[in-house]
Amino acid sequence: MAVFSAPAFDAHEHVAFRFDPETGLKAIISVHNTNLGPAVGGCRMWPYENDALALEDALRLSRGMTYKSALANLPFGGGKAVIIGDSRKDKSPDLLLAMGRFVDSLGGLYVVAEDVGTTVEDMDILAQVTKHVACTSEGSGNPSPYTAMGVFEGLRAAVGHKLRSNAGLEGIHVAVQGLGQVGFALAQQLHDAGAKLTVADISKDAVTRAADELGAVPVEPNSIHAVAADVFSPCALGAVLNDRSIGQLQAGIVAGAANNQLAEDRHGAALAARGILYAPDYAINAGGIIEIAFKGEGDEAKMEDHVRAIHDTLTDLFQRADAEHLPTNVIADNMARERFMMAA
Ligand code: NAD
């Protein structure tokens, strides 16, 4: 299996592999860059078809964390861990303890958090054998409320930049895709700010609740991206901005929580070519990682200020994209790279 010539390899500092014969643990920890601080990122447990796909995911996701933390002005580098296995069948306390020892063996180079296939309770188990854990039930817990707060601020910045200079949301029409932990909290904040909501979710209960509590208008999940709204807010799936959907968008702004919204990087340019302002996903959804950074300090107000600063980061980013005539996703990468490269 290629490492240095793997497609997602990008000058990663450290990639470690661990097999534990007693528990069957097969895991990879990928540390992309630690110029700004320890590499923080989630531990994903997924039944990868083969080892190369697991490595690819670890390399790609750890790189993404470097950019996300740098753009959010956090003293963190980027890392990610993957456990190869089915979290519903293969996870056991012993396997998690073995993973904790693996994390510990890196001596703090990597700090682990929950991700797809792992939970806050799993992090409590890892914390029995390593102190390099974020997101335990005693530390920072569910980050979704802060993610929603940051997305709200980023959406406000986008509206302020493209539609109104006073940045108010009264009467602004937002189409929210996905009413889960982040999407519903965001919809509540938008409703409180006077926005008009159209929503979709594959869960009928979530849609009914949004209609009852927030006066939201439901549409079918397969048409939410094409609603004639001011803002399309993807808060469910990745790759929603693709060759098919971009031509169907009617909103002038895309600003939502979902990770990896662009199917490919070139779709950032496709949005710009249509005059659609895109709030880059890792810039707008950084509230959760900001919570991890500040929770230990116990200063809630300072943490909220940092989350709310996503508004100004995005305003800077949009202005720079206009000045340099480049897509916003390219500017986000450039701004993040400048920060972590300058810290070298
Ligand atoms: P969640 O699982 O709580 O919610 C996702 C919602 O999307 C669910 O209600 C689900 O029914 C709905 N959904 C799934 N497929 C759909 C479809 N085709 N159309 C419409 N709705 C659909 O997840 P979450 O924690 O709210 O996260 C939402 C997104 O934000 C994810 O992409 C996640 O990776 C990203 N994100 C979340 C956080 C966080 O703090 N939770 C942080 C950063 C990024």
Short mmCIF file of C-alpha atoms and ligand atoms in Angstrom, two decimals:
data_model
loop_
_atom_site.label_atom_id
_atom_site.label_comp_id
_atom_site.label_asym_id
_atom_site.label_seq_id
_atom_site.Cartn_x
_atom_site.Cartn_y
_atom_site.Cartn_z
CA MET A 1 0.00 0.00 0.00
CA ALA A 2 1.45 3.33 -1.06
CA VAL A 3 1.78 6.04 1.58
CA PHE A 4 4.05 8.78 0.25
CA SER A 5 2.59 8.41 -3.23
CA ALA A 6 -1.03 7.99 -2.06
CA PRO A 7 -3.30 10.52 -3.83
CA ALA A 8 -4.20 12.22 -0.53
CA PHE A 9 -0.63 12.43 0.78
CA ASP A 10 0.25 16.10 1.28
CA ALA A 11 3.51 16.38 3.20
CA HIS A 12 1.93 14.73 6.24
CA GLU A 13 4.27 14.85 9.21
CA HIS A 14 3.49 11.51 10.75
CA VAL A 15 1.39 8.48 9.85
CA ALA A 16 1.21 5.63 12.36
CA PHE A 17 -0.34 2.16 12.00
CA ARG A 18 -1.37 -0.12 14.86
CA PHE A 19 -2.50 -3.74 14.93
CA ASP A 20 -3.47 -5.21 18.29
CA PRO A 21 -3.78 -9.02 18.05
CA GLU A 22 -5.74 -9.38 21.30
CA THR A 23 -8.62 -7.09 20.35
CA GLY A 24 -8.31 -7.15 16.56
CA LEU A 25 -7.76 -3.37 16.49
CA LYS A 26 -6.55 -2.15 13.12
CA ALA A 27 -6.07 1.59 13.22
CA ILE A 28 -4.26 4.47 11.55
CA ILE A 29 -3.42 7.86 13.05
CA SER A 30 -2.56 10.55 10.54
CA VAL A 31 -0.94 13.78 11.69
CA HIS A 32 -0.92 16.29 8.87
CA ASN A 33 0.70 19.36 10.37
CA THR A 34 1.54 20.57 13.88
CA ASN A 35 2.95 24.05 13.15
CA LEU A 36 0.16 25.69 15.14
CA GLY A 37 -0.19 23.06 17.87
CA PRO A 38 -1.07 19.43 18.56
CA ALA A 39 -2.99 17.66 15.82
CA VAL A 40 -6.62 17.53 16.93
CA GLY A 41 -9.27 15.53 15.11
CA GLY A 42 -11.88 12.83 15.39
CA CYS A 43 -11.51 9.06 15.44
CA ARG A 44 -13.67 7.51 12.73
CA MET A 45 -14.71 3.85 12.91
CA TRP A 46 -15.81 2.55 9.53
CA PRO A 47 -15.83 -0.82 7.74
CA TYR A 48 -13.47 0.27 4.96
CA GLU A 49 -13.37 -2.13 2.03
CA ASN A 50 -9.59 -2.15 2.09
CA ASP A 51 -6.62 -0.65 3.92
CA ALA A 52 -5.82 1.80 1.13
CA LEU A 53 -9.27 3.43 1.48
CA ALA A 54 -8.80 3.73 5.24
CA LEU A 55 -5.40 5.38 4.74
CA GLU A 56 -6.86 7.69 2.10
CA ASP A 57 -9.59 8.82 4.49
CA ALA A 58 -7.13 9.39 7.34
CA LEU A 59 -4.79 11.43 5.12
CA ARG A 60 -7.59 13.49 3.58
CA LEU A 61 -9.45 14.17 6.82
CA SER A 62 -6.33 15.06 8.83
CA ARG A 63 -5.31 17.57 6.17
CA GLY A 64 -8.80 19.06 6.35
CA MET A 65 -8.43 19.51 10.11
CA THR A 66 -5.21 21.50 9.68
CA TYR A 67 -7.02 23.93 7.39
CA LYS A 68 -10.12 24.11 9.57
CA SER A 69 -8.26 24.90 12.81
CA ALA A 70 -5.89 27.35 11.12
CA LEU A 71 -8.74 29.31 9.55
CA ALA A 72 -10.56 29.34 12.91
CA ASN A 73 -7.46 30.85 14.53
CA LEU A 74 -6.96 27.95 16.92
CA PRO A 75 -3.66 26.72 18.37
CA PHE A 76 -4.22 23.30 16.81
CA GLY A 77 -2.74 21.29 14.00
CA GLY A 78 -4.65 18.72 12.00
CA GLY A 79 -4.98 15.02 12.70
CA LYS A 80 -7.42 12.18 12.30
CA ALA A 81 -7.64 8.55 13.34
CA VAL A 82 -9.46 5.71 11.66
CA ILE A 83 -10.36 2.33 13.09
CA ILE A 84 -11.11 -0.26 10.43
CA GLY A 85 -14.29 -2.04 11.52
CA ASP A 86 -18.04 -1.87 11.93
CA SER A 87 -18.83 0.23 15.00
CA ARG A 88 -22.09 -1.71 15.57
CA LYS A 89 -20.41 -5.12 15.61
CA ASP A 90 -16.70 -4.77 16.22
CA LYS A 91 -16.49 -2.11 18.92
CA SER A 92 -15.67 -3.25 22.46
CA PRO A 93 -14.25 -1.58 25.58
CA ASP A 94 -11.01 -3.57 25.11
CA LEU A 95 -10.68 -2.41 21.50
CA LEU A 96 -11.23 1.19 22.61
CA LEU A 97 -8.61 0.82 25.35
CA ALA A 98 -6.16 -0.50 22.75
CA MET A 99 -6.98 2.56 20.63
CA GLY A 100 -6.39 4.78 23.66
CA ARG A 101 -2.93 3.22 24.15
CA PHE A 102 -2.20 3.83 20.47
CA VAL A 103 -3.12 7.52 20.87
CA ASP A 104 -1.01 7.70 24.02
CA SER A 105 2.01 6.21 22.27
CA LEU A 106 2.24 9.40 20.19
CA GLY A 107 2.87 11.39 23.37
CA GLY A 108 0.40 14.22 22.65
CA LEU A 109 1.27 14.77 19.01
CA TYR A 110 -2.35 13.78 18.31
CA VAL A 111 -5.43 14.57 20.44
CA VAL A 112 -8.43 12.35 19.73
CA ALA A 113 -12.13 13.31 19.60
CA GLU A 114 -15.36 11.58 18.58
CA ASP A 115 -16.34 11.19 14.93
CA VAL A 116 -18.54 8.98 12.76
CA GLY A 117 -18.74 5.57 14.51
CA THR A 118 -17.44 6.78 17.89
CA THR A 119 -19.21 8.57 20.74
CA VAL A 120 -18.48 10.74 23.75
CA GLU A 121 -18.85 7.58 25.89
CA ASP A 122 -16.17 5.89 23.76
CA MET A 123 -13.88 8.86 24.42
CA ASP A 124 -14.44 8.32 28.17
CA ILE A 125 -13.02 4.80 27.72
CA LEU A 126 -9.98 6.06 25.77
CA ALA A 127 -9.43 8.62 28.52
CA GLN A 128 -8.77 5.78 30.99
CA VAL A 129 -5.42 5.16 29.29
CA THR A 130 -4.48 8.49 27.69
CA LYS A 131 -4.90 12.13 28.60
CA HIS A 132 -4.79 13.18 24.97
CA VAL A 133 -8.57 13.10 24.50
CA ALA A 134 -11.05 15.88 23.77
CA CYS A 135 -14.84 15.48 23.90
CA THR A 136 -15.19 13.33 27.02
CA SER A 137 -18.44 13.59 28.94
CA GLU A 138 -16.59 15.70 31.53
CA GLY A 139 -14.82 17.84 28.96
CA SER A 140 -16.47 19.32 25.92
CA GLY A 141 -19.55 17.28 25.04
CA ASN A 142 -21.86 17.61 22.06
CA PRO A 143 -20.48 20.41 19.84
CA SER A 144 -23.64 20.83 17.72
CA PRO A 145 -25.07 23.94 19.46
CA TYR A 146 -21.79 25.79 18.84
CA THR A 147 -21.59 24.54 15.28
CA ALA A 148 -25.10 25.92 14.74
CA MET A 149 -24.12 29.24 16.33
CA GLY A 150 -21.14 29.54 13.98
CA VAL A 151 -23.19 28.64 10.92
CA PHE A 152 -25.75 31.28 11.89
CA GLU A 153 -22.97 33.88 12.10
CA GLY A 154 -21.45 32.78 8.79
CA LEU A 155 -24.83 32.88 7.10
CA ARG A 156 -25.37 36.38 8.49
CA ALA A 157 -22.00 37.42 7.05
CA ALA A 158 -22.93 36.02 3.64
CA VAL A 159 -26.25 37.85 3.63
CA GLY A 160 -24.48 41.01 4.77
CA HIS A 161 -21.95 40.70 1.97
CA LYS A 162 -24.24 39.80 -0.88
CA LEU A 163 -27.67 41.19 -0.09
CA ARG A 164 -27.61 43.79 2.66
CA SER A 165 -24.98 45.81 4.38
CA ASN A 166 -26.78 45.92 7.74
CA ALA A 167 -26.59 42.11 8.07
CA GLY A 168 -30.12 41.70 9.41
CA LEU A 169 -32.00 38.50 8.58
CA GLU A 170 -35.57 39.78 8.92
CA GLY A 171 -37.55 38.42 5.97
CA ILE A 172 -34.58 36.57 4.45
CA HIS A 173 -35.73 33.24 3.01
CA VAL A 174 -33.54 30.26 3.93
CA ALA A 175 -33.96 26.70 2.59
CA VAL A 176 -32.53 24.32 5.20
CA GLN A 177 -31.60 20.79 4.11
CA GLY A 178 -31.44 18.51 7.16
CA LEU A 179 -33.01 19.21 10.55
CA GLY A 180 -30.67 17.18 12.73
CA GLN A 181 -28.65 18.42 15.67
CA VAL A 182 -27.16 21.36 13.80
CA GLY A 183 -29.88 22.03 11.21
CA PHE A 184 -32.71 22.30 13.71
CA ALA A 185 -30.77 24.55 16.10
CA LEU A 186 -29.83 26.75 13.14
CA ALA A 187 -33.45 26.89 11.97
CA GLN A 188 -34.49 28.00 15.46
CA GLN A 189 -31.95 30.85 15.45
CA LEU A 190 -32.99 31.90 11.95
CA HIS A 191 -36.64 31.90 13.00
CA ASP A 192 -35.82 34.03 16.05
CA ALA A 193 -34.00 36.47 13.76
CA GLY A 194 -37.11 36.85 11.59
CA ALA A 195 -36.04 34.68 8.66
CA LYS A 196 -38.57 32.75 6.58
CA LEU A 197 -37.88 29.01 6.43
CA THR A 198 -38.37 26.24 3.89
CA VAL A 199 -37.12 22.89 5.15
CA ALA A 200 -36.59 19.25 4.19
CA ASP A 201 -35.53 16.14 6.03
CA ILE A 202 -36.00 12.43 5.41
CA SER A 203 -37.37 12.30 8.96
CA LYS A 204 -41.05 13.27 8.90
CA ASP A 205 -40.97 14.01 12.64
CA ALA A 206 -38.24 16.61 12.24
CA VAL A 207 -40.14 18.32 9.44
CA THR A 208 -43.41 18.33 11.40
CA ARG A 209 -41.63 19.84 14.40
CA ALA A 210 -40.10 22.60 12.29
CA ALA A 211 -43.48 23.35 10.72
CA ASP A 212 -45.25 23.43 14.09
CA GLU A 213 -42.63 25.30 16.11
CA LEU A 214 -41.02 27.55 13.52
CA GLY A 215 -43.71 28.00 10.87
CA ALA A 216 -41.38 26.36 8.33
CA VAL A 217 -42.73 25.26 4.95
CA PRO A 218 -41.78 21.64 4.17
CA VAL A 219 -40.68 20.44 0.73
CA GLU A 220 -39.48 17.08 -0.53
CA PRO A 221 -35.82 16.28 0.24
CA ASN A 222 -34.94 15.98 -3.43
CA SER A 223 -36.09 19.53 -4.22
CA ILE A 224 -34.84 21.61 -1.28
CA HIS A 225 -31.68 22.71 -3.09
CA ALA A 226 -33.77 24.16 -5.93
CA VAL A 227 -36.09 26.29 -3.79
CA ALA A 228 -36.27 29.94 -4.83
CA ALA A 229 -34.84 31.19 -1.53
CA ASP A 230 -32.18 33.77 -0.69
CA VAL A 231 -29.98 31.15 0.98
CA PHE A 232 -29.60 27.39 0.54
CA SER A 233 -28.27 25.88 3.78
CA PRO A 234 -27.01 22.28 3.43
CA CYS A 235 -27.00 20.70 6.90
CA ALA A 236 -27.26 17.00 6.05
CA LEU A 237 -25.03 15.41 3.45
CA GLY A 238 -21.72 15.93 1.71
CA ALA A 239 -21.26 16.44 -2.06
CA VAL A 240 -24.58 18.30 -2.42
CA LEU A 241 -22.91 20.88 -4.67
CA ASN A 242 -22.23 18.95 -7.85
CA ASP A 243 -22.60 19.03 -11.64
CA ARG A 244 -26.30 18.30 -11.42
CA SER A 245 -27.38 20.45 -8.44
CA ILE A 246 -25.43 23.64 -9.14
CA GLY A 247 -27.40 24.39 -12.30
CA GLN A 248 -30.65 23.94 -10.35
CA LEU A 249 -29.83 26.26 -7.45
CA GLN A 250 -31.97 29.37 -7.28
CA ALA A 251 -30.52 30.85 -4.11
CA GLY A 252 -27.72 33.39 -4.45
CA ILE A 253 -25.98 32.13 -1.31
CA VAL A 254 -24.96 28.67 -0.05
CA ALA A 255 -24.20 28.65 3.67
CA GLY A 256 -24.64 25.51 5.77
CA ALA A 257 -23.08 23.09 8.22
CA ALA A 258 -22.51 19.97 6.15
CA ASN A 259 -18.94 18.75 5.67
CA ASN A 260 -17.47 18.38 2.18
CA GLN A 261 -20.31 20.18 0.40
CA LEU A 262 -18.39 20.52 -2.87
CA ALA A 263 -18.36 17.21 -4.76
CA GLU A 264 -15.01 18.36 -6.18
CA ASP A 265 -12.95 21.52 -5.67
CA ARG A 266 -13.82 22.72 -9.17
CA HIS A 267 -17.45 23.10 -8.06
CA GLY A 268 -16.38 26.14 -6.05
CA ALA A 269 -15.51 27.82 -9.35
CA ALA A 270 -18.79 26.61 -10.87
CA LEU A 271 -20.72 28.34 -8.08
CA ALA A 272 -18.70 31.53 -8.50
CA ALA A 273 -19.32 31.44 -12.26
CA ARG A 274 -23.06 31.44 -11.56
CA GLY A 275 -22.64 34.38 -9.16
CA ILE A 276 -23.53 32.25 -6.14
CA LEU A 277 -21.73 33.18 -2.92
CA TYR A 278 -20.46 30.02 -1.23
CA ALA A 279 -19.49 30.03 2.46
CA PRO A 280 -16.73 27.37 2.53
CA ASP A 281 -17.87 24.47 4.70
CA TYR A 282 -14.87 24.17 6.97
CA ALA A 283 -14.86 27.93 7.62
CA ILE A 284 -18.52 28.15 8.57
CA ASN A 285 -18.85 24.89 10.53
CA ALA A 286 -15.84 25.40 12.85
CA GLY A 287 -17.96 26.08 15.97
CA GLY A 288 -17.48 22.53 17.24
CA ILE A 289 -13.68 22.54 17.09
CA ILE A 290 -13.67 26.01 18.68
CA GLU A 291 -15.68 24.56 21.56
CA ILE A 292 -13.06 21.84 22.02
CA ALA A 293 -10.32 24.49 22.13
CA PHE A 294 -11.99 26.64 24.78
CA LYS A 295 -13.98 24.21 26.91
CA GLY A 296 -11.05 23.38 29.15
CA GLU A 297 -10.69 27.06 30.11
CA GLY A 298 -14.25 27.20 31.43
CA ASP A 299 -14.80 30.68 29.97
CA GLU A 300 -18.08 30.37 28.10
CA ALA A 301 -18.17 34.03 27.02
CA LYS A 302 -14.69 33.84 25.47
CA MET A 303 -15.67 30.68 23.62
CA GLU A 304 -18.85 32.26 22.25
CA ASP A 305 -16.91 35.32 21.12
CA HIS A 306 -14.55 33.07 19.20
CA VAL A 307 -17.44 31.18 17.60
CA ARG A 308 -19.14 34.45 16.66
CA ALA A 309 -15.88 35.63 15.07
CA ILE A 310 -16.70 33.21 12.23
CA HIS A 311 -18.80 36.15 10.99
CA ASP A 312 -15.72 38.35 10.55
CA THR A 313 -13.55 35.56 9.15
CA LEU A 314 -16.13 34.95 6.46
CA THR A 315 -16.55 38.65 5.73
CA ASP A 316 -12.76 38.93 5.21
CA LEU A 317 -12.82 35.85 3.05
CA PHE A 318 -15.65 37.13 0.84
CA GLN A 319 -13.96 40.51 0.40
CA ARG A 320 -10.71 38.86 -0.54
CA ALA A 321 -12.47 36.57 -3.04
CA ASP A 322 -13.97 39.66 -4.71
CA ALA A 323 -10.65 41.50 -4.75
CA GLU A 324 -8.66 38.56 -6.12
CA HIS A 325 -11.41 37.28 -8.45
CA LEU A 326 -11.06 33.78 -7.03
CA PRO A 327 -13.67 31.30 -5.75
CA THR A 328 -14.27 31.45 -1.99
CA ASN A 329 -13.10 27.86 -1.43
CA VAL A 330 -9.73 28.74 -2.99
CA ILE A 331 -9.44 31.84 -0.78
CA ALA A 332 -10.27 29.76 2.32
CA ASP A 333 -7.47 27.34 1.48
CA ASN A 334 -5.06 30.21 0.83
CA MET A 335 -5.91 31.98 4.10
CA ALA A 336 -5.56 28.77 6.11
CA ARG A 337 -2.30 27.84 4.39
CA GLU A 338 -0.84 31.29 5.06
CA ARG A 339 -1.60 30.86 8.78
CA PHE A 340 -0.11 27.44 9.31
CA MET A 341 2.82 27.92 6.94
CA MET A 342 3.78 31.22 8.59
CA ALA A 343 3.87 29.44 11.95
CA ALA A 344 6.49 26.98 10.67
P1 NAD B 1 -27.45 14.77 12.24
O1 NAD B 1 -27.22 13.36 11.89
O2 NAD B 1 -27.92 15.13 13.62
O3 NAD B 1 -28.49 15.44 11.23
C1 NAD B 1 -28.53 15.19 9.86
C2 NAD B 1 -29.98 15.33 9.44
O4 NAD B 1 -30.03 15.24 8.01
C3 NAD B 1 -30.88 14.23 9.98
O5 NAD B 1 -32.04 14.81 10.56
C4 NAD B 1 -31.21 13.40 8.74
O6 NAD B 1 -32.49 12.79 8.81
C5 NAD B 1 -31.13 14.45 7.66
N1 NAD B 1 -30.94 13.92 6.31
C6 NAD B 1 -30.22 12.84 5.91
N2 NAD B 1 -30.31 12.66 4.58
C7 NAD B 1 -31.07 13.69 4.13
C8 NAD B 1 -31.53 14.08 2.84
N3 NAD B 1 -31.22 13.38 1.75
N4 NAD B 1 -32.30 15.19 2.73
C9 NAD B 1 -32.64 15.90 3.83
N5 NAD B 1 -32.25 15.57 5.08
C10 NAD B 1 -31.48 14.47 5.22
O7 NAD B 1 -26.08 15.52 11.91
P2 NAD B 1 -25.58 16.93 12.45
O8 NAD B 1 -24.71 16.71 13.63
O9 NAD B 1 -26.73 17.87 12.53
O10 NAD B 1 -24.61 17.37 11.26
C11 NAD B 1 -25.13 17.84 10.03
C12 NAD B 1 -24.00 18.05 9.04
O11 NAD B 1 -23.09 19.01 9.59
C13 NAD B 1 -23.15 16.82 8.73
O12 NAD B 1 -22.71 16.89 7.40
C14 NAD B 1 -21.99 16.95 9.67
O13 NAD B 1 -20.84 16.26 9.17
C15 NAD B 1 -21.77 18.44 9.66
N6 NAD B 1 -21.10 18.95 10.85
C16 NAD B 1 -21.63 18.75 12.07
C17 NAD B 1 -20.98 19.23 13.19
C18 NAD B 1 -21.56 19.06 14.56
O14 NAD B 1 -21.10 19.73 15.50
N7 NAD B 1 -22.57 18.22 14.74
C19 NAD B 1 -19.77 19.93 13.05
C20 NAD B 1 -19.23 20.15 11.77
C21 NAD B 1 -19.92 19.64 10.67
#
